Amino acid sequence: MGNGLDPDGHDARLLFTPVENADEIQDREQLAIYGYWFGLKGDRPAPDYTDFDVVDVPRGVLPHIFLLEYLQDDADFLHRVVGSEIDEGNGFSASGKKLSAFDAVRKSDLIQTLEKSLFAMRPCFSVSKYYGHDPKGETIHRLSLPLMRDGKPSHLVGVAKITFSGTTNRWTFGPRSQGF
């Protein structure tokens, strides 16, 4: 179903916005991983995958972190690391699973959006509809940061958070220019 609609006929397309600088990042964990990533990249378009070490990631980021490896032959992503808050929001562990293993309606646009971020070799925000087990879940907000292997785009690392309806502790995400 490439029409951008979920099974109920709702708009399931993604918002995708490149990040120009750290001033656009409002979320504490997103800013922390961006700072770590930016420090590793130096003069390169993105850090090398071998430079990235989960042990060095700021502590508050770990529950919200994802590390995806791009599988070029499959045009898919493999979950290498998934934070506990993401797994809890999904209702299962995604570690070791391909993105394509999940519902086709939500994965098709997501894979394309993540590929855009990876091959643009720049940080990007994306927002998509939440399809997890919690009926109060509304959207998933991601900051995706590319990593390279042998000078070529190979992985994405970032922070993902779920917004829930009926809560007072709603997160603030994305670029200020988009009004999140």
PDB file of N, CA and C in Angstrom, residues 38-82:
ATOM      1  N   PHE A  38      28.597  14.888  16.336  1.00  0.00           N
ATOM      2  CA  PHE A  38      29.302  16.019  15.730  1.00  0.00           C
ATOM      3  C   PHE A  38      30.773  16.022  16.144  1.00  0.00           C
ATOM      4  N   GLY A  39      31.049  15.701  17.399  1.00  0.00           N
ATOM      5  CA  GLY A  39      32.433  15.623  17.863  1.00  0.00           C
ATOM      6  C   GLY A  39      33.222  14.520  17.176  1.00  0.00           C
ATOM      7  N   LEU A  40      32.569  13.426  16.827  1.00  0.00           N
ATOM      8  CA  LEU A  40      33.247  12.325  16.132  1.00  0.00           C
ATOM      9  C   LEU A  40      33.491  12.630  14.659  1.00  0.00           C
ATOM     10  N   LYS A  41      32.628  13.397  14.034  1.00  0.00           N
ATOM     11  CA  LYS A  41      32.707  13.580  12.575  1.00  0.00           C
ATOM     12  C   LYS A  41      33.886  14.439  12.136  1.00  0.00           C
ATOM     13  N   GLY A  42      34.276  15.417  12.939  1.00  0.00           N
ATOM     14  CA  GLY A  42      35.381  16.282  12.528  1.00  0.00           C
ATOM     15  C   GLY A  42      35.075  16.964  11.207  1.00  0.00           C
ATOM     16  N   ASP A  43      36.029  16.909  10.263  1.00  0.00           N
ATOM     17  CA  ASP A  43      35.862  17.553   8.953  1.00  0.00           C
ATOM     18  C   ASP A  43      35.158  16.657   7.940  1.00  0.00           C
ATOM     19  N   ARG A  44      34.796  15.457   8.325  1.00  0.00           N
ATOM     20  CA  ARG A  44      34.137  14.514   7.411  1.00  0.00           C
ATOM     21  C   ARG A  44      32.635  14.784   7.362  1.00  0.00           C
ATOM     22  N   PRO A  45      31.965  14.288   6.335  1.00  0.00           N
ATOM     23  CA  PRO A  45      30.509  14.465   6.284  1.00  0.00           C
ATOM     24  C   PRO A  45      29.793  13.748   7.431  1.00  0.00           C
ATOM     25  N   ALA A  46      30.383  12.649   7.911  1.00  0.00           N
ATOM     26  CA  ALA A  46      29.816  11.865   9.009  1.00  0.00           C
ATOM     27  C   ALA A  46      30.939  11.053   9.640  1.00  0.00           C
ATOM     28  N   PRO A  47      30.775  10.658  10.899  1.00  0.00           N
ATOM     29  CA  PRO A  47      31.793   9.817  11.525  1.00  0.00           C
ATOM     30  C   PRO A  47      31.830   8.430  10.906  1.00  0.00           C
ATOM     31  N   ASP A  48      32.950   7.765  11.080  1.00  0.00           N
ATOM     32  CA  ASP A  48      33.044   6.371  10.662  1.00  0.00           C
ATOM     33  C   ASP A  48      32.338   5.508  11.704  1.00  0.00           C
ATOM     34  N   TYR A  49      31.713   4.448  11.249  1.00  0.00           N
ATOM     35  CA  TYR A  49      31.012   3.528  12.141  1.00  0.00           C
ATOM     36  C   TYR A  49      31.927   3.011  13.245  1.00  0.00           C
ATOM     37  N   THR A  50      33.181   2.794  12.923  1.00  0.00           N
ATOM     38  CA  THR A  50      34.118   2.269  13.919  1.00  0.00           C
ATOM     39  C   THR A  50      34.470   3.307  14.997  1.00  0.00           C
ATOM     40  N   ASP A  51      34.205   4.586  14.732  1.00  0.00           N
ATOM     41  CA  ASP A  51      34.427   5.635  15.731  1.00  0.00           C
ATOM     42  C   ASP A  51      33.324   5.668  16.786  1.00  0.00           C
ATOM     43  N   PHE A  52      32.155   5.195  16.414  1.00  0.00           N
ATOM     44  CA  PHE A  52      30.984   5.259  17.284  1.00  0.00           C
ATOM     45  C   PHE A  52      31.022   4.103  18.286  1.00  0.00           C
ATOM     46  N   ASP A  53      30.840   4.420  19.569  1.00  0.00           N
ATOM     47  CA  ASP A  53      30.819   3.402  20.608  1.00  0.00           C
ATOM     48  C   ASP A  53      29.675   3.711  21.567  1.00  0.00           C
ATOM     49  N   VAL A  54      28.743   2.783  21.679  1.00  0.00           N
ATOM     50  CA  VAL A  54      27.575   2.974  22.536  1.00  0.00           C
ATOM     51  C   VAL A  54      27.998   3.275  23.974  1.00  0.00           C
ATOM     52  N   VAL A  55      29.114   2.729  24.403  1.00  0.00           N
ATOM     53  CA  VAL A  55      29.613   2.964  25.764  1.00  0.00           C
ATOM     54  C   VAL A  55      29.878   4.450  26.001  1.00  0.00           C
ATOM     55  N   ASP A  56      30.244   5.194  24.958  1.00  0.00           N
ATOM     56  CA  ASP A  56      30.564   6.613  25.093  1.00  0.00           C
ATOM     57  C   ASP A  56      29.363   7.541  24.934  1.00  0.00           C
ATOM     58  N   VAL A  57      28.215   6.994  24.587  1.00  0.00           N
ATOM     59  CA  VAL A  57      27.011   7.801  24.394  1.00  0.00           C
ATOM     60  C   VAL A  57      26.549   8.326  25.756  1.00  0.00           C
ATOM     61  N   PRO A  58      26.165   9.598  25.851  1.00  0.00           N
ATOM     62  CA  PRO A  58      25.662  10.120  27.123  1.00  0.00           C
ATOM     63  C   PRO A  58      24.540   9.246  27.689  1.00  0.00           C
ATOM     64  N   ARG A  59      24.588   8.977  28.989  1.00  0.00           N
ATOM     65  CA  ARG A  59      23.694   8.012  29.642  1.00  0.00           C
ATOM     66  C   ARG A  59      22.213   8.223  29.371  1.00  0.00           C
ATOM     67  N   GLY A  60      21.730   9.422  29.442  1.00  0.00           N
ATOM     68  CA  GLY A  60      20.302   9.664  29.254  1.00  0.00           C
ATOM     69  C   GLY A  60      19.793   9.317  27.875  1.00  0.00           C
ATOM     70  N   VAL A  61      20.700   9.164  26.935  1.00  0.00           N
ATOM     71  CA  VAL A  61      20.336   8.868  25.551  1.00  0.00           C
ATOM     72  C   VAL A  61      20.019   7.386  25.357  1.00  0.00           C
ATOM     73  N   LEU A  62      20.694   6.523  26.088  1.00  0.00           N
ATOM     74  CA  LEU A  62      20.630   5.078  25.831  1.00  0.00           C
ATOM     75  C   LEU A  62      19.215   4.493  25.776  1.00  0.00           C
ATOM     76  N   PRO A  63      18.292   4.871  26.635  1.00  0.00           N
ATOM     77  CA  PRO A  63      16.952   4.280  26.526  1.00  0.00           C
ATOM     78  C   PRO A  63      16.225   4.623  25.220  1.00  0.00           C
ATOM     79  N   HIS A  64      16.664   5.680  24.544  1.00  0.00           N
ATOM     80  CA  HIS A  64      15.986   6.167  23.344  1.00  0.00           C
ATOM     81  C   HIS A  64      16.800   5.952  22.063  1.00  0.00           C
ATOM     82  N   ILE A  65      17.935   5.270  22.176  1.00  0.00           N
ATOM     83  CA  ILE A  65      18.856   5.163  21.045  1.00  0.00           C
ATOM     84  C   ILE A  65      18.439   4.064  20.066  1.00  0.00           C
ATOM     85  N   PHE A  66      18.778   4.297  18.819  1.00  0.00           N
ATOM     86  CA  PHE A  66      18.705   3.232  17.822  1.00  0.00           C
ATOM     87  C   PHE A  66      19.970   3.287  16.983  1.00  0.00           C
ATOM     88  N   LEU A  67      20.424   2.130  16.558  1.00  0.00           N
ATOM     89  CA  LEU A  67      21.548   2.008  15.635  1.00  0.00           C
ATOM     90  C   LEU A  67      21.106   1.027  14.568  1.00  0.00           C
ATOM     91  N   LEU A  68      21.014   1.519  13.346  1.00  0.00           N
ATOM     92  CA  LEU A  68      20.550   0.721  12.217  1.00  0.00           C
ATOM     93  C   LEU A  68      21.683   0.539  11.214  1.00  0.00           C
ATOM     94  N   GLU A  69      21.853  -0.670  10.731  1.00  0.00           N
ATOM     95  CA  GLU A  69      22.812  -0.943   9.658  1.00  0.00           C
ATOM     96  C   GLU A  69      22.051  -1.033   8.346  1.00  0.00           C
ATOM     97  N   TYR A  70      22.538  -0.317   7.328  1.00  0.00           N
ATOM     98  CA  TYR A  70      21.889  -0.367   6.016  1.00  0.00           C
ATOM     99  C   TYR A  70      22.344  -1.618   5.278  1.00  0.00           C
ATOM    100  N   LEU A  71      21.375  -2.394   4.805  1.00  0.00           N
ATOM    101  CA  LEU A  71      21.644  -3.600   4.029  1.00  0.00           C
ATOM    102  C   LEU A  71      21.386  -3.278   2.563  1.00  0.00           C
ATOM    103  N   GLN A  72      22.442  -2.917   1.857  1.00  0.00           N
ATOM    104  CA  GLN A  72      22.306  -2.416   0.493  1.00  0.00           C
ATOM    105  C   GLN A  72      21.646  -3.417  -0.445  1.00  0.00           C
ATOM    106  N   ASP A  73      21.998  -4.692  -0.338  1.00  0.00           N
ATOM    107  CA  ASP A  73      21.420  -5.695  -1.236  1.00  0.00           C
ATOM    108  C   ASP A  73      19.919  -5.838  -1.052  1.00  0.00           C
ATOM    109  N   ASP A  74      19.438  -5.573   0.164  1.00  0.00           N
ATOM    110  CA  ASP A  74      18.011  -5.702   0.462  1.00  0.00           C
ATOM    111  C   ASP A  74      17.281  -4.361   0.458  1.00  0.00           C
ATOM    112  N   ALA A  75      18.008  -3.247   0.362  1.00  0.00           N
ATOM    113  CA  ALA A  75      17.426  -1.904   0.535  1.00  0.00           C
ATOM    114  C   ALA A  75      16.584  -1.888   1.815  1.00  0.00           C
ATOM    115  N   ASP A  76      17.221  -2.299   2.901  1.00  0.00           N
ATOM    116  CA  ASP A  76      16.555  -2.464   4.181  1.00  0.00           C
ATOM    117  C   ASP A  76      17.531  -2.058   5.285  1.00  0.00           C
ATOM    118  N   PHE A  77      17.031  -1.968   6.497  1.00  0.00           N
ATOM    119  CA  PHE A  77      17.857  -1.659   7.661  1.00  0.00           C
ATOM    120  C   PHE A  77      17.723  -2.781   8.685  1.00  0.00           C
ATOM    121  N   LEU A  78      18.837  -3.090   9.354  1.00  0.00           N
ATOM    122  CA  LEU A  78      18.864  -4.069  10.423  1.00  0.00           C
ATOM    123  C   LEU A  78      19.074  -3.337  11.739  1.00  0.00           C
ATOM    124  N   HIS A  79      18.220  -3.618  12.717  1.00  0.00           N
ATOM    125  CA  HIS A  79      18.352  -3.015  14.051  1.00  0.00           C
ATOM    126  C   HIS A  79      19.543  -3.655  14.756  1.00  0.00           C
ATOM    127  N   ARG A  80      20.597  -2.894  14.983  1.00  0.00           N
ATOM    128  CA  ARG A  80      21.773  -3.381  15.710  1.00  0.00           C
ATOM    129  C   ARG A  80      21.655  -3.103  17.207  1.00  0.00           C
ATOM    130  N   VAL A  81      21.194  -1.906  17.558  1.00  0.00           N
ATOM    131  CA  VAL A  81      20.991  -1.525  18.956  1.00  0.00           C
ATOM    132  C   VAL A  81      19.649  -0.806  19.033  1.00  0.00           C
ATOM    133  N   VAL A  82      18.857  -1.164  20.046  1.00  0.00           N
ATOM    134  CA  VAL A  82      17.563  -0.516  20.259  1.00  0.00           C
ATOM    135  C   VAL A  82      17.414  -0.259  21.754  1.00  0.00           C
TER     136      VAL A  82
END
